[in-house]
Amino acid sequence: MPFMFRRTNLGKRSARLVNQLKFRGRRFTHTQRARIIEARRGGTSARELLRSALVPIIYAAASTTLLLVFPSYYQRIADHFAWLPALSFEVDSERYSNLLSVMAQASAGMMALFFAAISVVASTAYADVTTKIRSLIPQDDLNRRYLRLLAHTAATATAGIAVLTLGGPSSPLLAAYVAILTLIGLLAFFPLGVRTFALFDPAALVDHPTRFFVKSVKSVTPDGRHWRDPSFQNHANKLCESQLRLLEELLAFSNANQRPRQDTTLDITFRVLQLTSYYAGIKPSIPSDSLWFSKKAEFKRWDVASSSITNLTLQTGVLPSPNLIPDHGFMEARVRKMLSQCSQRLFEQEALDDIARLLMEVNKTVSAQCTMFDVEEAAKFGALMRQTLIEYLKAADITGEHLLKHLQLVDICCVIALAPILSAGRSLIVRDMTDMLCVERSVRSLDRSQNYREVCPRVVIKIHEDLTQRLEFERSVEGSITTPSWYIKQVLASGYAEVIRSFMQTIAMTLEVEFVSACSELVKAKRVECAGVWLQRGIEACKKADNTVRALDTKYDELSAFHITETEWYPSGADNVLERIESARRVILQSLATIVPELSKESHQEQLPDLIGQTRAMLADELVSMMANKQEEGFAELFLAYFNASMSIYRHFVELTQQPGKGDYTRVAMGINLDILDLSGLSLIYSELDSTRFYSIVSALWDTAIESAEDRAAFIRSMYISIDLKLALPILSPGATQRSNWSRVLVRSLVDRGVDTERAYYTPWSPASRKPHQNAVVESVSAAMGVSMNNLHEYFGALYLANRPESEGIEQPQALSRCLGSIKRAQARIDEYENEADNESPN
Amino acid sequence: MNRQTKDLQWDGRIKWWSALNESGSLRGDSNLSMCAQDAGTTIWSWFEHPNTLDSTKQGNVWLDDCSPELEQMLASSISHTGYKQFIQEAMARHLQMVAQHIVLDGFIKYNINAGWTRGKETRKLEDVRLNFVPRGSVISVPKFAFQVIPPTERDHHGGQRVVRLDPERLITFQAPRRWQQPLRRIRHTLRAIGKSEHLWMMTSARDEVQEEFASVARSYAVQSARAVAPIGWTARGLYRDYIADYHMVSRELHWYRFCIELRDEILTRTADVFKLIGSLCGERPTLRWDRLPTVEMVVEIERRLIAGDLNFDEALKPFECVA
């Protein structure tokens, strides 16, 4: 068998011979290239010089020969075929010689001038940098082509003169060819010369390293010819490392120079980030064990290492060497280092606009990474920007006119932090799992390049690779693959399941780290406006995280259909993650409540976002949700914050009414009062419904507020006026819409708790089987179309405000007496039902 | 009770010598030795259940139409320990040993040696032994059989060179016909691979061509797995790093199928031997077995596995221990 032949001495010798031949062939090619490169870089060997000039000489000789020989051959052909026009150019040899001589001199002169210009750039702007960076100047695409063109023109013209001198023919075509090239050279000299000034900017030199990086990374994907050859992978890694080093040096060079603007630093960083985005897209096409990825050490724990290793260590005292595993984030780590340098520079210069631009570019990169499932690296980018920004915000003076810009920075940073929550989940959710797992044909074909056609998370890629390897083993051993398709799908499904579980954990962790911890740092540092923006984005993040986790959980359930046998199907962990999200949301809201007093002081400027308004609306929704869920813990703090925020806004609008032409703001202030009264009324009804302490908390706060008011009667009166004027307020104002939603929540809660809220629909002849609620307040609430027919604030007005001693002598709104009437009627219904029940009982 | 203490007249003429370096020990390639051990142990494990060791309960294997004395005699005849055993226990050991030898050598020969009472007019069969015949020492022609004693052993056996044997008392255990050729190829291939692998390991340090250890180790694993593919042996997890779970279970089932067929072949042959021994004392005992894994079970499990109706653990459970 072939295997046994390969293992024999003859087989081994043959293999050795073939390997040596291959090696020598490749070494020969490599040394040739290396010599040419060396000559380009200034090698002095004459032989190497000739070698480096060999290709241009061939080009020049070929074009000269062609253009000299073609006319005479053409003439012969034309003599044979009468219909061909004859060439009848007569060129004077002396003039021909002069023309070629002038053009050769002109080309050589332009080449010398252009080199001189480039040398000036290199020796002035780039005097302090490494040679590698200086060599990038002539490597510029246009420069290189232009210099080659000039060299070719001069060489061709010289060859033409040499042929003429040696008694050869003169060629009008050659003269025309050289003349055209010389003209192009002359005309292009000016624009290229002007363009040389652009090379003073290091950002203009970024093209070459980025292009080389792209070329090297492409060579290790299935598009590359030797993509699976470890030597080529290693070579590509070395190329990539050197290009990254060049970019780092360029960035350091641009940072070192004191420039009035940071455009150069930004341009380089943008290019690097764009490169990272591109790399994120191509990275899933690289095999997991490719030598493209640099290696990092992985130290095995002593207790799980093999006994032979530990015994050896104990006997010799030599510590076990770590395993070298691929570092899939080596490129991103280098980019983060550059990004850190750039951002520090920008923060030092307090270039807020540039920082905003940088953050937006980072956001694009992070989104691209998340879309390609590289959430881990994306989160590291987010963390870097968050840490840098928070450190800056802690130390910076953010008051005054720059406050808005700082708030914008915070907002963009929050958007970056949101990317892992949104993009990563969405990439999985939108994909059809059945299609994703139907890769049987590609797996069975054992064509490894097929493993990388679809963009998959790295975990799935690894599973795909492992499965292909195992199926290869099966085919080698058994001669065919008998593994059924359900097993292949199951293995891939388990990979996706692992990814979903990991995503869920990442989402929860992102919330806790990027929002909860970050916000608390800002709150501690008394950066309330920034903290306010961050916290509000945190609430948004919680909602989006909740939606994403639920959608991922649905996907996880879909995957379980592919789990036929083998190991147990692990729970998704969604419940735990949802609890963590809910917990994070509560913490964020509590933090938001704590900063309300500070926010109230300075958040009414039109130039700034309405932080207090948004905070108040969010707190109100949370309070309603807490009451509906009977969640008493933390209610008092949130209600106090809500009350303070409302009062602050109320006062602001009342002050506005004092200004001419702004009297209508009274209605806005009244609306705010109604909001507080509605929420207080809700607390009363919920407390009666569920026997909770919400109303006692709310009434205690009202007691304090009324007692601390300068004019208590006026306070009560303002509330009564709000109740009276409710019909005069806009019905589609934000407050009215929110109050309507609270009403819906109340009705839903009543229905969920078994309360019959559709009393109004019963006809007098309906059977009297309806059992009223035992509590008259609850029983008095009726609903239609899911909305309460009773105004919630009337309950609070009738049962609390009207009972306050300060309200004596103040005329009550009629709505309060109507509300009391409905409660009394409800009590009468309860009594009637009980009497009927007593009469119907056997005793 | 030690059966060697009986003072009996034995009618067997077979000579025995230590064969530790030959068929008596597991020799040659380590993979082949392990494969043989695994075949024996797998078959043995089907009988070694706590419930089946109790004489009061019926085990997986029993004798019908057999007197208790003959049953005891038959159990002793196949005992490899030399001590009195129940038929189930003795049969388990017997199957293990025979299966091992069949995988290692392709066959194993025994000679029936009957022990008769001495000094009485009516000879009575008191004991029987299946004596192991050293490998390659018997030359059989139709109606005749001879044992050739090697020169090194002749001094221990009175200088005899050739011993004539009763061909009817010579028993050969072999694999079922359809497994004989694959087993022969496995023995040949595994030994060749083992030698090559040993050579590679010993010389790799000074070999000029530096080979990647993992890839060569994988190549050897592929070759040995390919060699034993007909019987489905999984080499005690040697292929775990390269094999898919489904393929692993599929091979395990194939392996059990091979062991079942081998077991049934040995049991059938042993039943014939017991009938022959029974005829010496005028009885016709019948060896029966039940509640053991069958080929039908394997086929059914394979069908359910392909359909994805069965957990991998459940698929292998019926073959691990039989209640």
PDB file of C-alpha atoms in Angstrom, chain A residues 537-663:
ATOM      1  CA  ARG A 537     -28.969  55.395  26.875  1.00  0.00           C
ATOM      2  CA  GLY A 538     -28.617  52.659  29.498  1.00  0.00           C
ATOM      3  CA  ILE A 539     -32.390  52.337  29.755  1.00  0.00           C
ATOM      4  CA  GLU A 540     -32.561  52.123  25.967  1.00  0.00           C
ATOM      5  CA  ALA A 541     -29.833  49.507  26.055  1.00  0.00           C
ATOM      6  CA  CYS A 542     -31.795  47.497  28.628  1.00  0.00           C
ATOM      7  CA  LYS A 543     -34.890  47.459  26.448  1.00  0.00           C
ATOM      8  CA  LYS A 544     -32.919  46.498  23.363  1.00  0.00           C
ATOM      9  CA  ALA A 545     -31.002  43.872  25.296  1.00  0.00           C
ATOM     10  CA  ASP A 546     -34.279  42.438  26.555  1.00  0.00           C
ATOM     11  CA  ASN A 547     -35.681  42.237  23.008  1.00  0.00           C
ATOM     12  CA  THR A 548     -32.476  40.767  21.604  1.00  0.00           C
ATOM     13  CA  VAL A 549     -32.203  38.132  24.326  1.00  0.00           C
ATOM     14  CA  ARG A 550     -35.817  37.075  23.808  1.00  0.00           C
ATOM     15  CA  ALA A 551     -35.280  36.836  20.045  1.00  0.00           C
ATOM     16  CA  LEU A 552     -32.085  34.855  20.594  1.00  0.00           C
ATOM     17  CA  ASP A 553     -33.937  32.561  22.953  1.00  0.00           C
ATOM     18  CA  THR A 554     -36.505  31.874  20.239  1.00  0.00           C
ATOM     19  CA  LYS A 555     -33.642  31.082  17.887  1.00  0.00           C
ATOM     20  CA  TYR A 556     -32.200  28.790  20.524  1.00  0.00           C
ATOM     21  CA  ASP A 557     -35.493  26.909  20.694  1.00  0.00           C
ATOM     22  CA  GLU A 558     -35.431  26.549  16.899  1.00  0.00           C
ATOM     23  CA  LEU A 559     -31.962  25.056  17.170  1.00  0.00           C
ATOM     24  CA  SER A 560     -33.093  22.493  19.716  1.00  0.00           C
ATOM     25  CA  ALA A 561     -35.123  20.844  16.926  1.00  0.00           C
ATOM     26  CA  PHE A 562     -31.821  19.828  15.340  1.00  0.00           C
ATOM     27  CA  HIS A 563     -30.554  18.248  18.524  1.00  0.00           C
ATOM     28  CA  ILE A 564     -31.474  14.632  17.942  1.00  0.00           C
ATOM     29  CA  THR A 565     -29.261  12.628  20.241  1.00  0.00           C
ATOM     30  CA  GLU A 566     -25.917  12.516  22.075  1.00  0.00           C
ATOM     31  CA  THR A 567     -25.404  15.012  24.894  1.00  0.00           C
ATOM     32  CA  GLU A 568     -28.109  16.806  26.788  1.00  0.00           C
ATOM     33  CA  TRP A 569     -29.399  20.088  25.392  1.00  0.00           C
ATOM     34  CA  TYR A 570     -28.269  22.806  27.744  1.00  0.00           C
ATOM     35  CA  PRO A 571     -30.746  25.505  28.740  1.00  0.00           C
ATOM     36  CA  SER A 572     -30.119  28.782  26.949  1.00  0.00           C
ATOM     37  CA  GLY A 573     -29.678  30.725  30.190  1.00  0.00           C
ATOM     38  CA  ALA A 574     -32.039  33.396  28.870  1.00  0.00           C
ATOM     39  CA  ASP A 575     -33.957  33.549  32.153  1.00  0.00           C
ATOM     40  CA  ASN A 576     -30.835  34.328  34.099  1.00  0.00           C
ATOM     41  CA  VAL A 577     -29.729  36.915  31.549  1.00  0.00           C
ATOM     42  CA  LEU A 578     -33.150  38.566  31.537  1.00  0.00           C
ATOM     43  CA  GLU A 579     -32.977  38.806  35.313  1.00  0.00           C
ATOM     44  CA  ARG A 580     -29.558  40.439  35.045  1.00  0.00           C
ATOM     45  CA  ILE A 581     -30.913  42.883  32.480  1.00  0.00           C
ATOM     46  CA  GLU A 582     -33.852  43.719  34.726  1.00  0.00           C
ATOM     47  CA  SER A 583     -31.518  44.165  37.654  1.00  0.00           C
ATOM     48  CA  ALA A 584     -29.275  46.460  35.584  1.00  0.00           C
ATOM     49  CA  ARG A 585     -32.315  48.463  34.539  1.00  0.00           C
ATOM     50  CA  ARG A 586     -33.365  48.950  38.150  1.00  0.00           C
ATOM     51  CA  VAL A 587     -29.881  50.074  39.130  1.00  0.00           C
ATOM     52  CA  ILE A 588     -29.807  52.528  36.213  1.00  0.00           C
ATOM     53  CA  LEU A 589     -33.191  53.951  37.192  1.00  0.00           C
ATOM     54  CA  GLN A 590     -32.119  54.289  40.806  1.00  0.00           C
ATOM     55  CA  SER A 591     -28.997  56.112  39.645  1.00  0.00           C
ATOM     56  CA  LEU A 592     -31.137  58.311  37.466  1.00  0.00           C
ATOM     57  CA  ALA A 593     -33.326  59.108  40.454  1.00  0.00           C
ATOM     58  CA  THR A 594     -30.326  60.100  42.544  1.00  0.00           C
ATOM     59  CA  ILE A 595     -29.144  62.718  40.023  1.00  0.00           C
ATOM     60  CA  VAL A 596     -32.546  64.320  39.520  1.00  0.00           C
ATOM     61  CA  PRO A 597     -31.928  67.145  42.047  1.00  0.00           C
ATOM     62  CA  GLU A 598     -28.731  68.186  40.235  1.00  0.00           C
ATOM     63  CA  LEU A 599     -30.301  67.764  36.835  1.00  0.00           C
ATOM     64  CA  SER A 600     -33.255  69.913  37.925  1.00  0.00           C
ATOM     65  CA  LYS A 601     -30.930  72.812  38.658  1.00  0.00           C
ATOM     66  CA  GLU A 602     -29.433  73.272  35.224  1.00  0.00           C
ATOM     67  CA  SER A 603     -31.266  71.235  32.673  1.00  0.00           C
ATOM     68  CA  HIS A 604     -33.840  73.728  31.404  1.00  0.00           C
ATOM     69  CA  GLN A 605     -31.661  75.335  28.752  1.00  0.00           C
ATOM     70  CA  GLU A 606     -33.024  75.034  25.255  1.00  0.00           C
ATOM     71  CA  GLN A 607     -29.535  74.488  23.855  1.00  0.00           C
ATOM     72  CA  LEU A 608     -29.125  71.249  25.787  1.00  0.00           C
ATOM     73  CA  PRO A 609     -31.072  67.997  25.608  1.00  0.00           C
ATOM     74  CA  ASP A 610     -34.095  67.911  27.911  1.00  0.00           C
ATOM     75  CA  LEU A 611     -32.525  65.467  30.322  1.00  0.00           C
ATOM     76  CA  ILE A 612     -34.903  66.143  33.165  1.00  0.00           C
ATOM     77  CA  GLY A 613     -37.975  65.803  30.951  1.00  0.00           C
ATOM     78  CA  GLN A 614     -36.875  62.450  29.591  1.00  0.00           C
ATOM     79  CA  THR A 615     -35.829  61.299  33.042  1.00  0.00           C
ATOM     80  CA  ARG A 616     -39.215  62.209  34.445  1.00  0.00           C
ATOM     81  CA  ALA A 617     -41.056  60.324  31.703  1.00  0.00           C
ATOM     82  CA  MET A 618     -38.879  57.225  32.184  1.00  0.00           C
ATOM     83  CA  LEU A 619     -39.308  57.321  35.956  1.00  0.00           C
ATOM     84  CA  ALA A 620     -43.069  57.577  35.588  1.00  0.00           C
ATOM     85  CA  ASP A 621     -43.251  54.521  33.358  1.00  0.00           C
ATOM     86  CA  GLU A 622     -41.045  52.618  35.755  1.00  0.00           C
ATOM     87  CA  LEU A 623     -43.239  53.621  38.725  1.00  0.00           C
ATOM     88  CA  VAL A 624     -46.355  52.361  36.945  1.00  0.00           C
ATOM     89  CA  SER A 625     -44.549  49.144  36.056  1.00  0.00           C
ATOM     90  CA  MET A 626     -43.467  48.689  39.694  1.00  0.00           C
ATOM     91  CA  MET A 627     -47.015  49.153  40.913  1.00  0.00           C
ATOM     92  CA  ALA A 628     -48.377  46.728  38.350  1.00  0.00           C
ATOM     93  CA  ASN A 629     -45.754  44.170  39.387  1.00  0.00           C
ATOM     94  CA  LYS A 630     -46.253  44.797  43.153  1.00  0.00           C
ATOM     95  CA  GLN A 631     -42.619  45.717  43.454  1.00  0.00           C
ATOM     96  CA  GLU A 632     -42.338  47.983  46.503  1.00  0.00           C
ATOM     97  CA  GLU A 633     -38.576  47.988  46.913  1.00  0.00           C
ATOM     98  CA  GLY A 634     -37.067  51.247  45.668  1.00  0.00           C
ATOM     99  CA  PHE A 635     -40.477  52.771  44.943  1.00  0.00           C
ATOM    100  CA  ALA A 636     -40.131  55.549  47.504  1.00  0.00           C
ATOM    101  CA  GLU A 637     -36.826  56.801  46.054  1.00  0.00           C
ATOM    102  CA  LEU A 638     -38.105  56.748  42.504  1.00  0.00           C
ATOM    103  CA  PHE A 639     -41.346  58.507  43.399  1.00  0.00           C
ATOM    104  CA  LEU A 640     -39.461  61.167  45.317  1.00  0.00           C
ATOM    105  CA  ALA A 641     -37.204  61.711  42.287  1.00  0.00           C
ATOM    106  CA  TYR A 642     -40.221  61.855  40.028  1.00  0.00           C
ATOM    107  CA  PHE A 643     -41.998  64.299  42.324  1.00  0.00           C
ATOM    108  CA  ASN A 644     -38.936  66.564  42.524  1.00  0.00           C
ATOM    109  CA  ALA A 645     -38.388  66.440  38.769  1.00  0.00           C
ATOM    110  CA  SER A 646     -42.038  67.251  38.133  1.00  0.00           C
ATOM    111  CA  MET A 647     -42.006  70.134  40.586  1.00  0.00           C
ATOM    112  CA  SER A 648     -38.822  71.500  39.029  1.00  0.00           C
ATOM    113  CA  ILE A 649     -40.354  71.430  35.565  1.00  0.00           C
ATOM    114  CA  TYR A 650     -43.602  72.852  36.919  1.00  0.00           C
ATOM    115  CA  ARG A 651     -41.756  75.790  38.443  1.00  0.00           C
ATOM    116  CA  HIS A 652     -39.802  76.324  35.232  1.00  0.00           C
ATOM    117  CA  PHE A 653     -42.959  76.569  33.157  1.00  0.00           C
ATOM    118  CA  VAL A 654     -44.699  78.742  35.727  1.00  0.00           C
ATOM    119  CA  GLU A 655     -41.722  81.130  35.556  1.00  0.00           C
ATOM    120  CA  LEU A 656     -41.992  81.087  31.779  1.00  0.00           C
ATOM    121  CA  THR A 657     -45.616  82.213  31.986  1.00  0.00           C
ATOM    122  CA  GLN A 658     -44.401  85.424  33.574  1.00  0.00           C
ATOM    123  CA  GLN A 659     -42.727  86.352  30.279  1.00  0.00           C
ATOM    124  CA  PRO A 660     -44.785  88.203  27.729  1.00  0.00           C
ATOM    125  CA  GLY A 661     -46.442  86.011  25.106  1.00  0.00           C
ATOM    126  CA  LYS A 662     -45.760  82.792  26.998  1.00  0.00           C
ATOM    127  CA  GLY A 663     -48.920  82.571  29.022  1.00  0.00           C
TER     128      GLY A 663
END
